[in-house]
Coordinates of C-alpha atoms in Angstrom, one line a residue:
Chain A
X1 CA 19.2 -49.7 27.2
X2 CA 17.0 -49.5 24.2
X3 CA 18.9 -50.2 21.2
X4 CA 17.7 -51.5 17.8
X5 CA 20.7 -53.2 15.3
X6 CA 20.2 -53.9 11.8
X7 CA 21.2 -56.0 9.4
X8 CA 24.5 -55.9 7.6
X9 CA 25.3 -54.0 4.4
X10 CA 23.5 -54.9 0.7
X11 CA 25.1 -54.8 -3.1
X12 CA 22.4 -54.9 -5.3
X13 CA 21.4 -54.7 -9.6
X14 CA 18.7 -51.7 -11.0
X15 CA 15.4 -53.4 -10.7
X16 CA 16.0 -55.9 -7.7
X17 CA 14.4 -55.3 -4.0
X18 CA 16.0 -55.3 -0.9
X19 CA 14.6 -55.8 2.8
X20 CA 16.4 -53.9 5.7
X21 CA 16.2 -55.7 9.7
X22 CA 16.0 -53.8 12.5
X23 CA 16.2 -55.8 15.7
X24 CA 15.2 -53.7 18.5
X25 CA 15.6 -54.8 21.8
X26 CA 14.8 -52.8 25.9
X27 CA 11.8 -51.3 25.4
X28 CA 8.2 -52.5 24.6
X29 CA 8.1 -53.2 20.7
X30 CA 4.4 -52.7 20.5
X31 CA 4.2 -49.6 22.3
X32 CA 6.5 -47.1 20.0
X33 CA 5.8 -46.8 15.9
X34 CA 9.6 -47.1 14.4
X35 CA 10.5 -45.2 11.2
X36 CA 12.5 -45.5 8.1
X37 CA 15.4 -42.7 7.3
X38 CA 17.5 -42.3 4.2
X39 CA 20.4 -40.9 3.9
X40 CA 21.8 -40.6 0.0
X41 CA 26.2 -40.4 -0.1
X42 CA 26.2 -36.5 0.8
X43 CA 22.9 -35.8 1.5
X44 CA 20.4 -35.4 3.9
X45 CA 17.8 -36.9 5.6
X46 CA 14.8 -38.2 3.9
X47 CA 12.4 -40.1 6.0
X48 CA 10.6 -43.1 4.2
X49 CA 7.3 -44.1 6.4
X50 CA 6.4 -45.4 9.4
X51 CA 5.1 -48.9 10.6
X52 CA 2.9 -48.8 14.3
X53 CA 3.5 -53.0 15.3
X54 CA 0.6 -52.2 17.8
X55 CA -2.0 -50.8 15.4
X56 CA -0.3 -52.7 12.9
X57 CA -0.8 -49.2 10.4
X58 CA 1.6 -48.4 8.1
X59 CA 2.1 -44.1 6.8
X60 CA 4.6 -43.9 4.0
X61 CA 6.0 -41.5 2.3
X62 CA 4.6 -40.2 -1.3
X63 CA 7.4 -40.6 -2.7
X64 CA 8.3 -44.3 -1.9
X65 CA 4.4 -45.7 -2.0
X66 CA 3.7 -48.4 -4.0
X67 CA 7.6 -48.9 -4.1
X68 CA 7.9 -49.7 -0.2
X69 CA 7.1 -52.2 2.6
X70 CA 6.8 -52.0 5.5
X71 CA 6.3 -54.8 8.0
X72 CA 7.0 -55.8 12.0
X73 CA 6.9 -59.1 13.8
X74 CA 5.8 -58.6 16.9
X75 CA 7.8 -62.3 18.2
X76 CA 11.0 -60.8 17.7
X77 CA 10.1 -57.4 18.6
X78 CA 11.7 -56.7 14.5
X79 CA 10.7 -54.5 12.1
X80 CA 11.2 -54.8 8.0
X81 CA 11.5 -52.6 5.3
X82 CA 11.5 -53.7 2.2
X83 CA 12.3 -51.5 -0.9
X84 CA 11.6 -52.7 -4.8
X85 CA 12.6 -51.7 -8.0
X86 CA 15.7 -50.3 -7.3
X87 CA 17.7 -47.4 -9.0
X88 CA 21.4 -45.7 -9.1
X89 CA 20.0 -42.8 -6.8
X90 CA 18.5 -46.1 -3.7
X91 CA 22.0 -45.8 -3.1
X92 CA 22.2 -44.5 0.4
X93 CA 22.4 -45.3 4.5
X94 CA 19.2 -46.4 5.6
X95 CA 18.0 -46.3 9.7
X96 CA 15.7 -47.4 11.8
X97 CA 14.5 -45.4 14.5
X98 CA 12.0 -45.4 17.3
X99 CA 8.7 -43.4 16.3
X100 CA 7.1 -41.7 18.5
X101 CA 4.5 -39.2 17.5
X102 CA 5.9 -39.3 14.3
X103 CA 8.3 -36.6 15.5
X104 CA 10.7 -38.0 17.8
X105 CA 13.0 -40.1 16.7
X106 CA 15.0 -41.6 19.3
X107 CA 17.2 -43.5 19.5
X108 CA 18.5 -44.5 16.1
X109 CA 19.6 -48.4 14.5
X110 CA 23.7 -48.3 13.6
X111 CA 22.6 -48.0 9.1
X112 CA 22.4 -50.4 6.5
X113 CA 24.3 -48.9 3.3
X114 CA 22.4 -50.5 0.1
X115 CA 24.2 -49.8 -3.3
X116 CA 22.6 -50.5 -6.5
X117 CA 25.0 -50.9 -8.9
X118 CA 25.3 -52.7 -12.5
Chain B
X1 CA 13.5 -31.6 -1.8
X2 CA 13.0 -30.5 1.8
X3 CA 10.7 -28.2 3.1
X4 CA 12.4 -27.2 5.8
X5 CA 15.6 -25.0 5.1
X6 CA 18.6 -24.6 7.2
X7 CA 22.1 -22.4 6.8
X8 CA 24.6 -25.2 5.2
X9 CA 27.0 -24.1 7.8
X10 CA 28.3 -21.7 10.7
X11 CA 31.2 -21.8 13.0
X12 CA 32.6 -20.4 16.1
X13 CA 35.6 -20.6 18.5
X14 CA 35.3 -23.2 21.3
X15 CA 33.4 -21.8 24.1
X16 CA 31.2 -19.1 21.3
X17 CA 28.0 -20.3 20.9
X18 CA 26.0 -21.0 17.7
X19 CA 22.8 -20.5 16.5
X20 CA 21.3 -22.5 13.7
X21 CA 17.7 -21.9 12.0
X22 CA 15.1 -23.8 10.7
X23 CA 12.6 -22.2 8.5
X24 CA 9.3 -24.1 7.6
X25 CA 5.7 -22.9 7.1
X26 CA 1.9 -23.1 8.9
X27 CA 1.4 -26.6 7.9
X28 CA 5.2 -28.0 10.4
X29 CA 7.0 -26.0 11.7
X30 CA 4.1 -23.8 12.6
X31 CA 1.4 -26.2 13.8
X32 CA 3.6 -28.7 15.7
X33 CA 6.7 -29.4 18.1
X34 CA 10.6 -29.4 16.2
X35 CA 12.9 -31.8 17.2
X36 CA 16.8 -31.4 16.5
X37 CA 19.2 -33.9 15.9
X38 CA 23.0 -34.0 15.9
X39 CA 24.9 -36.4 13.4
X40 CA 28.5 -36.6 14.2
X41 CA 31.0 -38.5 11.3
X42 CA 30.2 -41.6 10.0
X43 CA 27.7 -42.0 12.5
X44 CA 23.7 -42.6 13.1
X45 CA 21.8 -39.1 13.8
X46 CA 21.2 -38.4 17.8
X47 CA 18.1 -36.8 19.2
X48 CA 19.3 -33.6 20.9
X49 CA 16.5 -31.7 21.6
X50 CA 12.6 -32.9 21.5
X51 CA 9.5 -30.6 21.8
X52 CA 11.1 -27.9 20.5
X53 CA 12.5 -27.3 23.7
X54 CA 13.4 -30.3 25.8
X55 CA 16.7 -31.9 26.1
X56 CA 16.4 -35.6 26.2
X57 CA 18.1 -37.0 29.4
X58 CA 22.1 -37.3 29.2
X59 CA 22.0 -34.3 26.7
X60 CA 24.0 -31.2 28.5
X61 CA 22.0 -27.7 28.6
X62 CA 24.1 -26.0 26.5
X63 CA 22.0 -27.5 23.8
X64 CA 18.7 -25.3 24.2
X65 CA 16.1 -24.9 21.2
X66 CA 13.1 -22.6 20.6
X67 CA 10.5 -21.6 18.3
X68 CA 9.0 -18.5 16.5
X69 CA 6.0 -18.7 14.8
X70 CA 7.3 -20.6 11.5
X71 CA 11.3 -21.2 12.5
X72 CA 13.0 -23.0 15.3
X73 CA 16.4 -22.3 16.6
X74 CA 18.8 -24.5 18.3
X75 CA 21.9 -22.7 19.7
X76 CA 24.8 -24.2 21.3
X77 CA 26.4 -22.4 23.9
X78 CA 30.1 -22.9 25.2
X79 CA 31.0 -24.6 21.8
X80 CA 33.5 -27.9 22.0
X81 CA 35.6 -29.7 19.7
X82 CA 33.2 -32.7 19.8
X83 CA 30.2 -31.2 19.1
X84 CA 31.4 -30.4 15.4
X85 CA 28.4 -32.5 13.6
X86 CA 26.1 -31.8 11.0
X87 CA 22.4 -31.0 13.2
X88 CA 18.6 -31.5 11.0
X89 CA 15.1 -29.9 12.5
X90 CA 12.5 -32.2 11.8
X91 CA 8.8 -32.1 12.6
X92 CA 5.6 -33.6 11.1
X93 CA 3.9 -31.7 8.4
X94 CA 0.2 -31.8 8.5
X95 CA 0.1 -30.6 5.0
X96 CA 2.5 -34.1 3.5
X97 CA 1.5 -35.9 5.9
X98 CA 4.6 -36.8 6.5
X99 CA 8.2 -36.2 8.8
X100 CA 9.8 -34.0 7.2
X101 CA 13.9 -32.8 8.0
X102 CA 15.4 -29.5 6.9
X103 CA 18.3 -29.3 4.7
X104 CA 21.0 -29.8 7.7
X105 CA 23.4 -27.7 9.2
X106 CA 27.7 -28.4 9.3
X107 CA 28.9 -26.8 12.9
X108 CA 32.4 -26.2 12.5
X109 CA 34.7 -25.8 16.0
X110 CA 37.3 -22.5 14.4

């Protein structure tokens, strides 16, 4: 079955960077995009951006432009999201999700908690 | 801040029906398909409706979606305790060139 498995929780200091991985299986990695969505504690879902493994295209939310980089490794069917210049309000659970046409997110990874604290 | 507005909460007794609204604009709901996601406590979101009114495999027909103009609706009939969750609408916004989500609605089974 289709699965997305993310890397473990991270604790970072303000100003640092974090890189979250998302290993996929059960489908042809290059046939779909991967979107990254985050959820701050007690808050709603926030789309961060999208990457296409096939075309090596990416689209970032304006909010994160300049601070986020999304990449893929087709040899391992893994997607990565790196966020730089971390602030306390970046504390959130970060999800990867298989993306079809930028409007159907299914399924989702289990989430990675990133805590930013001094 | 989300461009899609949902009621913070809805509730009903087991076996009853709840309706969740999602209000947007011409650049998002008015111009694109809508998806709905169920997020059970402490878990990742799960797709329950895609392309406005289609159920993915394995989703019971108690869940249905529709759209009219710039608003979308998720109906859950024959409510069960296992339906208690947060529900989010989502779509593409052509003006923002970004995917957007609703503010989220908590469904409580009384």
